[in-house]
Coordinates of C-alpha atoms in Angstrom, one line a residue:
M1 CA 178.4 10.6 43.0
T2 CA 180.7 7.8 43.9
E3 CA 180.0 4.4 45.3
S4 CA 180.5 4.0 49.0
T5 CA 183.8 2.2 49.9
D6 CA 182.1 0.0 52.4
G7 CA 180.0 -2.0 50.0
E8 CA 176.9 0.0 49.1
A9 CA 174.7 -2.6 47.3
I10 CA 172.9 -0.3 44.8
R11 CA 174.2 -1.2 41.3
A12 CA 175.2 1.4 38.8
P13 CA 172.7 2.0 35.9
E14 CA 173.0 -0.4 33.0
G15 CA 173.2 1.3 29.7
P16 CA 172.5 5.0 29.0
S17 CA 171.1 6.9 32.0
D18 CA 171.0 10.5 33.3
I19 CA 173.3 10.1 36.3
I20 CA 173.3 13.1 38.5
D21 CA 176.8 14.6 39.1
T22 CA 177.3 15.2 42.8
D23 CA 180.2 14.9 45.1
F24 CA 178.0 13.4 47.8
E25 CA 178.9 9.8 48.8
I26 CA 176.4 7.4 50.3
G27 CA 177.1 7.2 54.0
Q28 CA 179.3 10.2 54.2
N29 CA 177.3 11.7 57.1
N30 CA 177.0 8.3 58.9
V31 CA 178.4 7.6 62.3
Q32 CA 179.9 4.1 63.0
L33 CA 179.1 3.4 66.7
F34 CA 179.0 0.0 68.5
G35 CA 178.9 -1.9 65.2
L36 CA 176.1 0.3 63.8
D37 CA 176.2 2.5 60.7
I38 CA 173.7 5.3 61.2
H39 CA 172.9 8.6 59.6
N40 CA 173.5 11.7 61.7
P41 CA 171.1 13.3 62.5
V42 CA 168.2 11.4 61.0
F43 CA 168.7 8.2 63.1
A44 CA 169.2 10.2 66.3
I45 CA 166.2 12.5 66.0
S46 CA 163.9 9.7 64.7
G47 CA 165.1 7.1 67.3
L48 CA 164.9 9.5 70.3
S49 CA 161.5 10.8 69.2
V50 CA 160.1 7.3 69.0
V51 CA 161.5 6.3 72.3
A52 CA 160.1 9.5 73.9
F53 CA 156.7 8.9 72.3
V54 CA 156.5 5.3 73.7
I55 CA 157.5 6.5 77.2
V56 CA 155.0 9.4 77.3
T57 CA 152.1 7.3 75.9
M58 CA 152.7 4.5 78.4
A59 CA 153.0 7.0 81.2
F60 CA 149.8 8.8 80.4
Q61 CA 147.8 6.0 79.0
N62 CA 144.7 6.9 81.0
T63 CA 144.4 10.4 79.7
I64 CA 146.1 10.4 76.2
G65 CA 143.3 8.5 74.4
P66 CA 141.0 11.6 74.0
V67 CA 144.0 13.6 72.7
F68 CA 144.6 11.1 69.9
T69 CA 140.9 11.0 69.0
G70 CA 140.6 14.8 69.0
L71 CA 143.7 15.1 66.7
R72 CA 142.3 12.6 64.2
D73 CA 138.8 14.3 64.2
F74 CA 140.4 17.7 63.7
L75 CA 142.5 16.7 60.7
T76 CA 139.9 14.6 58.9
S77 CA 137.1 17.2 59.4
N78 CA 139.1 20.3 58.4
F79 CA 141.4 18.8 55.8
D80 CA 139.3 16.1 54.2
W81 CA 139.2 18.1 51.0
F82 CA 143.0 18.2 50.9
F83 CA 143.4 14.5 51.3
L84 CA 140.8 13.8 48.6
L85 CA 142.3 16.3 46.2
A86 CA 145.8 15.0 46.7
G87 CA 144.6 11.4 46.0
N88 CA 143.1 12.6 42.7
V89 CA 146.3 14.2 41.7
F90 CA 148.3 11.0 42.3
V91 CA 145.9 9.0 40.2
L92 CA 146.0 11.5 37.3
V93 CA 149.8 11.6 37.3
C94 CA 150.0 7.8 37.2
L95 CA 147.5 7.5 34.3
G96 CA 149.4 10.3 32.5
L97 CA 152.7 8.5 32.8
I98 CA 151.2 5.3 31.5
I99 CA 150.1 6.9 28.2
S100 CA 153.0 9.3 27.8
P101 CA 156.3 8.7 26.1
L102 CA 157.9 8.8 29.6
G103 CA 156.4 5.4 30.1
R104 CA 159.3 3.9 28.0
V105 CA 161.9 4.9 30.5
R106 CA 163.4 1.8 32.1
I107 CA 164.3 1.7 35.9
G108 CA 168.0 0.9 36.3
G109 CA 169.0 2.1 32.9
R110 CA 168.0 1.3 29.3
D111 CA 169.7 -2.2 29.4
A112 CA 168.6 -3.2 32.9
T113 CA 166.7 -6.5 33.4
P114 CA 164.3 -7.4 36.2
D115 CA 165.6 -8.9 39.4
Y116 CA 162.5 -10.9 40.0
G117 CA 159.9 -12.8 37.9
Y118 CA 156.3 -11.6 37.8
A119 CA 155.1 -14.2 40.4
G120 CA 157.7 -13.2 43.1
W121 CA 157.5 -9.5 42.3
F122 CA 153.7 -9.3 42.4
S123 CA 153.5 -11.4 45.6
M124 CA 155.8 -9.0 47.4
L125 CA 154.0 -5.9 46.0
F126 CA 150.6 -7.2 47.3
A127 CA 151.8 -8.5 50.7
A128 CA 153.6 -5.2 51.5
G129 CA 150.8 -3.0 50.2
M130 CA 147.7 -3.7 52.2
G131 CA 147.5 -7.4 53.3
I132 CA 146.4 -6.9 56.9
G133 CA 143.8 -4.3 55.9
L134 CA 142.2 -6.5 53.3
M135 CA 141.7 -9.2 56.0
F136 CA 140.3 -6.8 58.5
Y137 CA 138.0 -4.8 56.2
G138 CA 137.2 -7.4 53.5
V139 CA 133.9 -8.3 55.1
S140 CA 133.3 -5.4 57.5
E141 CA 133.5 -2.5 55.0
P142 CA 131.2 -3.8 52.3
I143 CA 128.5 -4.8 54.9
T144 CA 128.9 -1.6 56.8
H145 CA 128.5 0.6 53.7
Y146 CA 125.6 -1.5 52.6
S147 CA 123.8 -1.1 55.9
T148 CA 124.4 2.7 56.1
S149 CA 123.3 3.1 52.4
F150 CA 120.2 1.1 52.9
G151 CA 119.3 3.2 56.0
G152 CA 119.4 6.3 53.9
V153 CA 119.9 9.9 55.0
T154 CA 119.3 11.0 58.6
L155 CA 119.0 14.7 59.5
E156 CA 119.3 16.4 62.9
N157 CA 119.0 20.2 63.1
G158 CA 119.6 20.3 59.4
M159 CA 122.8 18.3 59.5
R160 CA 123.4 14.8 58.3
T161 CA 124.2 12.4 61.0
D162 CA 124.2 9.2 59.0
W163 CA 127.3 7.4 57.6
A164 CA 125.9 6.6 54.1
P165 CA 128.2 7.3 51.2
L166 CA 126.9 10.1 48.8
G167 CA 123.1 10.2 49.0
G168 CA 122.6 6.6 50.2
A169 CA 120.0 4.3 48.8
E170 CA 117.2 4.2 51.4
G171 CA 115.1 1.0 51.3
D172 CA 116.6 -0.2 48.0
A173 CA 118.7 -3.4 48.7
A174 CA 120.1 -3.7 45.2
A175 CA 121.1 0.0 45.0
A176 CA 122.5 -0.1 48.5
Q177 CA 124.6 -3.1 47.7
A178 CA 126.0 -1.5 44.5
L179 CA 126.8 1.8 46.3
G180 CA 128.3 0.0 49.3
M181 CA 130.6 -2.1 47.1
A182 CA 131.5 1.0 45.0
A183 CA 132.5 2.9 48.2
T184 CA 134.6 -0.1 49.4
I185 CA 136.4 -0.6 46.1
F186 CA 137.0 3.2 46.0
H187 CA 139.0 2.9 49.2
W188 CA 141.1 -0.1 48.0
G189 CA 141.4 0.6 44.3
L190 CA 143.2 3.1 42.1
H191 CA 143.8 5.8 44.7
P192 CA 145.9 4.0 47.3
W193 CA 147.9 2.2 44.7
A194 CA 148.6 5.5 42.9
I195 CA 150.1 6.8 46.1
Y196 CA 152.4 3.8 46.4
A197 CA 153.3 4.0 42.7
I198 CA 154.4 7.7 42.9
V199 CA 156.7 7.0 45.8
G200 CA 158.0 3.7 44.5
L201 CA 158.7 5.0 41.1
S202 CA 160.4 8.2 42.4
L203 CA 162.7 6.3 44.7
A204 CA 163.6 3.8 42.1
L205 CA 164.3 6.4 39.4
F206 CA 166.6 8.6 41.5
A207 CA 168.4 5.6 43.0
Y208 CA 168.8 3.2 40.1
N209 CA 168.9 5.7 37.2
K210 CA 170.3 8.9 38.8
G211 CA 172.8 7.2 41.2
L212 CA 171.5 8.8 44.4
P213 CA 170.9 7.1 47.7
L214 CA 167.8 5.0 48.1
T215 CA 166.2 7.4 50.5
V216 CA 163.2 9.7 50.4
R217 CA 165.3 12.9 50.1
S218 CA 166.7 11.8 46.8
M219 CA 163.3 12.3 45.2
F220 CA 163.6 16.0 45.6
Y221 CA 166.9 16.7 43.9
P222 CA 165.2 18.4 41.0
I223 CA 163.7 20.9 43.5
F224 CA 166.4 21.4 46.1
G225 CA 169.5 20.3 44.3
E226 CA 172.5 19.8 46.6
R227 CA 170.6 21.2 49.5
I228 CA 168.9 17.8 49.9
W229 CA 172.1 16.6 51.7
G230 CA 171.5 19.2 54.4
W231 CA 168.5 20.0 56.7
P232 CA 165.8 20.1 53.9
G233 CA 166.7 16.5 53.2
H234 CA 167.0 15.6 56.9
V235 CA 163.5 16.9 57.6
I236 CA 162.0 15.0 54.6
D237 CA 163.6 11.7 55.8
I238 CA 162.6 12.2 59.4
L239 CA 159.0 12.8 58.2
A240 CA 159.2 9.7 56.2
V241 CA 160.3 7.7 59.2
F242 CA 157.5 9.0 61.3
A243 CA 154.9 8.4 58.6
T244 CA 156.1 4.8 58.0
L245 CA 156.4 3.9 61.7
F246 CA 152.9 5.2 62.7
G247 CA 151.2 4.0 59.5
L248 CA 152.7 0.5 60.1
A249 CA 151.8 0.6 63.8
T250 CA 148.1 1.1 62.7
S251 CA 148.2 -2.0 60.6
L252 CA 150.0 -4.0 63.2
G253 CA 147.4 -2.9 65.8
I254 CA 144.4 -3.9 63.7
G255 CA 146.1 -7.1 62.8
A256 CA 146.6 -8.0 66.4
Q257 CA 142.9 -7.2 67.1
Q258 CA 141.7 -9.4 64.3
A259 CA 144.0 -12.3 65.2
N260 CA 142.9 -12.0 68.8
A261 CA 139.2 -12.2 67.8
G262 CA 139.9 -15.2 65.6
L263 CA 141.8 -17.0 68.4
N264 CA 138.9 -16.2 70.8
Y265 CA 136.5 -17.7 68.3
L266 CA 138.5 -20.9 67.8
F267 CA 140.2 -21.5 71.1
G268 CA 138.4 -19.2 73.6
I269 CA 141.4 -16.9 74.2
E270 CA 140.1 -13.8 75.9
I271 CA 139.7 -10.7 73.8
G272 CA 141.6 -7.7 75.3
V273 CA 144.6 -5.5 75.2
T274 CA 146.7 -8.0 77.2
A275 CA 146.2 -10.7 74.6
Q276 CA 146.9 -8.3 71.8
I277 CA 150.1 -7.1 73.4
I278 CA 151.3 -10.7 73.7
L279 CA 150.3 -11.3 70.0
I280 CA 152.3 -8.2 68.9
A281 CA 155.3 -9.4 70.9
L282 CA 155.2 -12.9 69.6
I283 CA 154.7 -11.9 66.0
T284 CA 157.4 -9.2 66.3
G285 CA 159.7 -12.0 67.4
A286 CA 158.8 -13.9 64.2
A287 CA 159.5 -10.8 62.2
L288 CA 162.9 -10.5 63.7
I289 CA 163.7 -14.1 62.5
S290 CA 162.6 -13.0 59.0
V291 CA 164.8 -9.9 59.3
L292 CA 167.8 -12.1 60.0
R293 CA 167.1 -14.2 57.0
G294 CA 167.2 -11.2 54.6
L295 CA 165.0 -10.0 51.8
D296 CA 165.1 -13.1 49.6
G297 CA 165.1 -15.6 52.5
G298 CA 162.5 -13.8 54.6
V299 CA 160.0 -11.4 53.0
K300 CA 160.1 -12.9 49.5
I301 CA 159.4 -16.5 50.7
L302 CA 156.7 -15.3 53.2
S303 CA 155.0 -13.1 50.6
E304 CA 154.8 -16.0 48.2
I305 CA 153.4 -18.3 50.9
N306 CA 150.9 -15.6 51.8
L307 CA 149.7 -15.1 48.2
G308 CA 149.1 -18.9 48.0
L309 CA 147.2 -18.9 51.3
A310 CA 145.1 -15.9 50.2
A311 CA 144.3 -17.6 46.9
L312 CA 143.3 -20.8 48.8
L313 CA 140.9 -18.8 51.1
V314 CA 139.3 -17.0 48.1
L315 CA 138.9 -20.2 46.2
F316 CA 137.3 -21.9 49.2
I317 CA 134.8 -19.1 49.6
I318 CA 134.0 -19.1 45.9
I319 CA 133.3 -22.8 45.9
A320 CA 131.5 -23.0 49.3
G321 CA 129.7 -19.7 49.0
P322 CA 127.1 -18.3 46.5
T323 CA 129.3 -19.1 43.5
T324 CA 127.0 -17.9 40.7
T325 CA 126.0 -14.8 42.6
L326 CA 129.7 -13.8 43.2
F327 CA 130.6 -14.0 39.5
A328 CA 127.6 -11.9 38.6
D329 CA 128.4 -9.4 41.4
L330 CA 132.0 -9.0 40.1
F331 CA 130.7 -7.3 36.9
H332 CA 128.1 -5.3 38.8
N333 CA 130.7 -4.1 41.3
V334 CA 133.2 -3.0 38.6
S335 CA 130.3 -1.1 36.9
A336 CA 129.3 0.5 40.2
Y337 CA 132.9 1.5 40.9
A338 CA 133.2 3.2 37.5
T339 CA 129.9 4.9 37.9
E340 CA 130.5 6.3 41.4
L341 CA 134.3 6.9 41.1
I342 CA 134.0 10.6 40.2
P343 CA 131.3 11.5 42.8
L344 CA 133.2 9.6 45.5
S345 CA 136.4 11.4 44.5
N346 CA 134.9 14.9 44.7
P347 CA 136.7 16.8 47.4
F348 CA 134.4 19.8 47.6
G349 CA 130.7 20.4 48.5
R350 CA 130.2 17.0 50.0
E351 CA 127.1 16.4 52.1
D352 CA 128.1 13.0 53.3
A353 CA 130.6 14.4 55.8
N354 CA 130.7 11.3 58.1
F355 CA 131.6 9.1 55.2
S356 CA 134.1 11.4 53.4
Q357 CA 135.8 12.4 56.6
G358 CA 135.5 9.4 58.8
W359 CA 136.2 6.9 56.0
T360 CA 137.9 8.4 52.9
A361 CA 140.0 11.1 54.5
F362 CA 141.3 8.6 57.1
Y363 CA 142.1 6.0 54.4
W364 CA 143.9 8.5 52.3
A365 CA 146.0 9.6 55.3
W366 CA 146.7 6.0 56.2
W367 CA 147.8 5.1 52.6
I368 CA 150.0 8.2 52.5
S369 CA 151.6 7.4 55.8
W370 CA 152.3 3.9 54.5
S371 CA 153.7 5.2 51.2
P372 CA 157.4 5.6 52.2
F373 CA 157.3 2.0 53.5
V374 CA 155.5 0.4 50.6
G375 CA 157.1 2.7 48.0
M376 CA 160.6 2.0 49.1
F377 CA 160.0 -1.7 49.3
I378 CA 158.4 -1.7 45.8
A379 CA 161.5 0.3 44.6
R380 CA 163.8 -2.3 46.1
V381 CA 162.2 -5.1 44.1
S382 CA 161.3 -3.3 40.8
R383 CA 164.7 -2.7 39.1
G384 CA 164.6 -3.5 35.4
R385 CA 160.9 -2.6 34.8
T386 CA 159.8 0.2 32.4
V387 CA 157.8 3.0 33.9
R388 CA 154.7 1.9 31.9
E389 CA 155.1 -1.7 33.1
F390 CA 155.8 -0.6 36.7
I391 CA 152.7 1.7 37.0
T392 CA 150.4 -0.8 35.2
C393 CA 151.4 -3.6 37.5
V394 CA 151.5 -1.5 40.7
L395 CA 148.3 0.4 39.9
L396 CA 145.9 -1.7 37.8
I397 CA 146.7 -5.3 38.7
P398 CA 146.4 -4.8 42.5
T399 CA 143.2 -2.8 42.0
A400 CA 141.8 -5.7 40.1
V401 CA 142.8 -8.1 42.8
S402 CA 141.3 -5.8 45.5
I403 CA 138.0 -5.7 43.5
L404 CA 138.0 -9.5 43.4
W405 CA 138.8 -9.9 47.1
M406 CA 136.1 -7.4 48.2
T407 CA 133.6 -9.0 45.9
I408 CA 134.2 -12.5 47.2
L409 CA 134.4 -11.8 51.0
G410 CA 132.0 -8.8 51.1
G411 CA 129.7 -10.3 48.5
T412 CA 129.4 -13.5 50.4
A413 CA 128.5 -11.6 53.6
L414 CA 126.0 -9.5 51.8
D415 CA 124.3 -12.6 50.2
Q416 CA 124.0 -14.1 53.7
L417 CA 122.4 -10.9 54.9
V418 CA 120.2 -9.9 52.0
V419 CA 119.1 -13.3 50.7
N420 CA 119.3 -15.5 53.8
G421 CA 118.6 -13.0 56.5
F422 CA 121.7 -13.9 58.5
T423 CA 122.7 -10.8 60.5
G424 CA 125.7 -12.2 62.4
A425 CA 128.3 -10.5 60.3
Q426 CA 126.4 -7.2 60.3
D427 CA 126.0 -7.2 64.1
A428 CA 129.5 -8.3 65.0
S429 CA 132.3 -6.0 65.9
L430 CA 134.8 -5.0 63.1
E431 CA 137.4 -7.6 64.0
L432 CA 134.8 -10.5 64.2
K433 CA 132.8 -9.9 61.0
L434 CA 135.1 -12.1 58.9
F435 CA 134.7 -15.0 61.3
E436 CA 131.0 -14.6 61.6
M437 CA 130.7 -14.8 57.8
L438 CA 132.7 -18.0 57.8
T439 CA 130.3 -19.6 60.3
Q440 CA 127.8 -20.0 57.5
L441 CA 130.2 -21.9 55.3
P442 CA 131.4 -25.6 55.7
F443 CA 134.7 -26.3 57.3
T444 CA 134.4 -23.2 59.4
W445 CA 137.1 -24.0 61.8
I446 CA 139.7 -24.7 59.1
A447 CA 138.8 -21.6 57.1
S448 CA 139.0 -19.5 60.3
L449 CA 142.4 -20.9 61.2
L450 CA 143.6 -20.2 57.6
S451 CA 142.4 -16.6 58.0
I452 CA 144.3 -16.2 61.3
I453 CA 147.5 -17.6 59.7
L454 CA 147.1 -15.1 56.9
V455 CA 146.8 -12.2 59.3
I456 CA 149.8 -13.3 61.2
V457 CA 152.0 -13.8 58.1
F458 CA 150.9 -10.5 56.7
F459 CA 151.8 -9.1 60.1
V460 CA 155.3 -10.6 59.9
T461 CA 156.0 -9.4 56.3
S462 CA 154.8 -5.9 57.1
S463 CA 157.0 -5.6 60.1
D464 CA 160.0 -7.0 58.3
S465 CA 159.5 -4.9 55.2
G466 CA 158.9 -1.8 57.4
S467 CA 162.0 -2.3 59.4
L468 CA 164.0 -2.7 56.1
V469 CA 162.7 0.6 54.8
I470 CA 163.1 2.6 58.0
D471 CA 166.6 1.3 58.4
T472 CA 167.5 2.3 54.9
I473 CA 166.3 5.8 55.5
T474 CA 168.1 6.2 58.9
A475 CA 171.3 4.7 57.4
G476 CA 171.5 7.4 54.8
G477 CA 170.3 5.3 51.9
K478 CA 172.5 2.3 52.6
V479 CA 170.7 -1.0 51.7
D480 CA 173.3 -3.2 53.4
A481 CA 173.5 -1.6 56.8
P482 CA 174.2 -3.9 59.8
V483 CA 171.3 -6.2 60.6
A484 CA 171.2 -5.0 64.2
Q485 CA 169.7 -1.7 63.0
R486 CA 166.8 -3.5 61.4
V487 CA 166.3 -5.5 64.6
F488 CA 166.1 -2.2 66.5
W489 CA 163.4 -0.8 64.2
A490 CA 161.4 -4.0 64.0
S491 CA 161.3 -4.1 67.8
F492 CA 160.2 -0.5 68.1
E493 CA 157.5 -1.0 65.5
G494 CA 156.0 -3.5 67.9
L495 CA 156.5 -1.2 70.9
V496 CA 154.8 1.7 69.1
A497 CA 151.8 -0.5 68.2
I498 CA 151.6 -1.7 71.8
A499 CA 151.8 1.9 73.2
L500 CA 149.0 3.1 70.9
L501 CA 146.8 0.1 71.8
I502 CA 147.2 0.9 75.5
G503 CA 146.9 4.6 75.0
G504 CA 143.6 4.6 73.1
G505 CA 143.0 1.5 71.0
L506 CA 142.0 1.7 67.4
G507 CA 141.3 5.4 67.6
A508 CA 144.8 6.2 68.8
L509 CA 146.2 4.0 66.0
Q510 CA 144.1 5.9 63.4
A511 CA 145.0 9.3 64.9
M512 CA 148.7 8.8 64.5
A513 CA 148.4 7.5 60.9
V514 CA 146.3 10.6 60.0
S515 CA 148.6 13.1 61.8
T516 CA 151.8 11.8 60.0
G517 CA 150.0 11.3 56.7
F518 CA 149.0 15.0 56.6
P519 CA 152.4 16.6 56.3
F520 CA 153.7 13.8 54.1
A521 CA 150.9 14.4 51.6
I522 CA 152.4 17.8 51.0
V523 CA 155.8 16.1 50.5
L524 CA 154.3 13.7 47.9
L525 CA 152.6 16.5 45.9
L526 CA 156.0 18.0 45.5
A527 CA 157.4 14.6 44.6
C528 CA 155.0 14.4 41.6
Y529 CA 156.7 17.4 40.0
A530 CA 160.2 16.1 40.8
L531 CA 159.3 12.7 39.3
V532 CA 158.2 14.2 36.0
R533 CA 161.3 16.4 35.8
G534 CA 163.5 13.5 36.5
L535 CA 161.9 11.2 33.9
M536 CA 162.1 13.9 31.2
D537 CA 165.9 13.7 31.3
E538 CA 166.1 9.9 30.9
P539 CA 166.7 8.0 27.7
R540 CA 163.8 5.8 26.6
D541 CA 163.5 2.3 25.2

């Protein structure tokens, strides 16, 4: 494969590497039109489909909501076993690569060196991975799982109607708290980061070691060979665009809802779709500014700011909240997660259908739909790392931070409920639970404002990173395509989020994440095989 004559920015491998010999040139199927450089037909099909989706959703906003909800319920209730099984496969593949000799392969060639230090690299990994979700669910999920676990099992006509994980812990506050935190960490720990690691490592390997374009189709060269430059590859890339766009729209939608709730709490701004649409429009505008500044001047700086603000919020809650209890809870939560990991991962014979389908299956579909976006972004910033270093940092360190985050935010809310009898966070709507928890701490107004800023900056970095990834896919793997294309995708990410909010709210957002995550889960299972095949041919440190 030869380098594109118009300045393709992917560097050749440094040192020995198994470069794939192909006559395909990056951008050879692209069309230059009105100053754009777009892949034909991936850009055309993806772009037109997204435009049509926005138009139809806006035109039938009063009737399309139930359709979205029905689609989500059908997939999560009939294919929950598939999502859970796929998640387990991704974790096992990652753990296997860490301990195998393949872990010594270096991304970018045997002599490559990292482009970013650990601080900048990790801050970008975490901000792209699940920032908005941690803010939205950091209080709501632990306290919800505790409440359902404490309530125990409820049967109607022989069927469980409760939402407790596993068998619940009826009437036992300590056991309910342990089970609730284990269920929460399960959704934010090893499994989602394993999904991201598989995609990120596959993309990085085939782009930086094999010399293929930085696009999803390249991951499947060991399976399809030269056919990836034809329709098999087009279909894979189009699925990746849809998965990324709708997975990102879900996060942008819940981010707007939480920011709206916080602004209502602080400034009395009315909670509603109109306010959320205005927020999405304003924050999308901020994301466009970040797009124009580029990767290092935009996402990298904002990610480091966000990591600092998140650390400040956590430190404040530790000091102002039940400090001693939180440190004790950290060890208990890790133990509970380890104890319940296998039962919670079980894809078959589950009696807790509401939990496994309504929570876990949705989460796995959401993470899978995010994986092209997060995976490609991780690949862009991870050149020079060994496979073992890559997976360890992408899988284990973010899991540890997620445990810490959920323990501090969720543990504080649980202490307020169980010890002090404060039910405000438990009774509040999902988007308000964080702010209700903060009302019981000093400097509530400042802490709430900091939380809103965090949500907004996570929003901006997600939109900017997502547009970067979608643009790379629809530009045939070019990482230096015209900025106008990223502006187009950043704008349409906001429009899709707005359309889904109008067309059915959170249920519509979740439905599209699940519906795009399902076919892409099949794609990722094939990618596991292709990844191992690709690594086996690489020289090792």
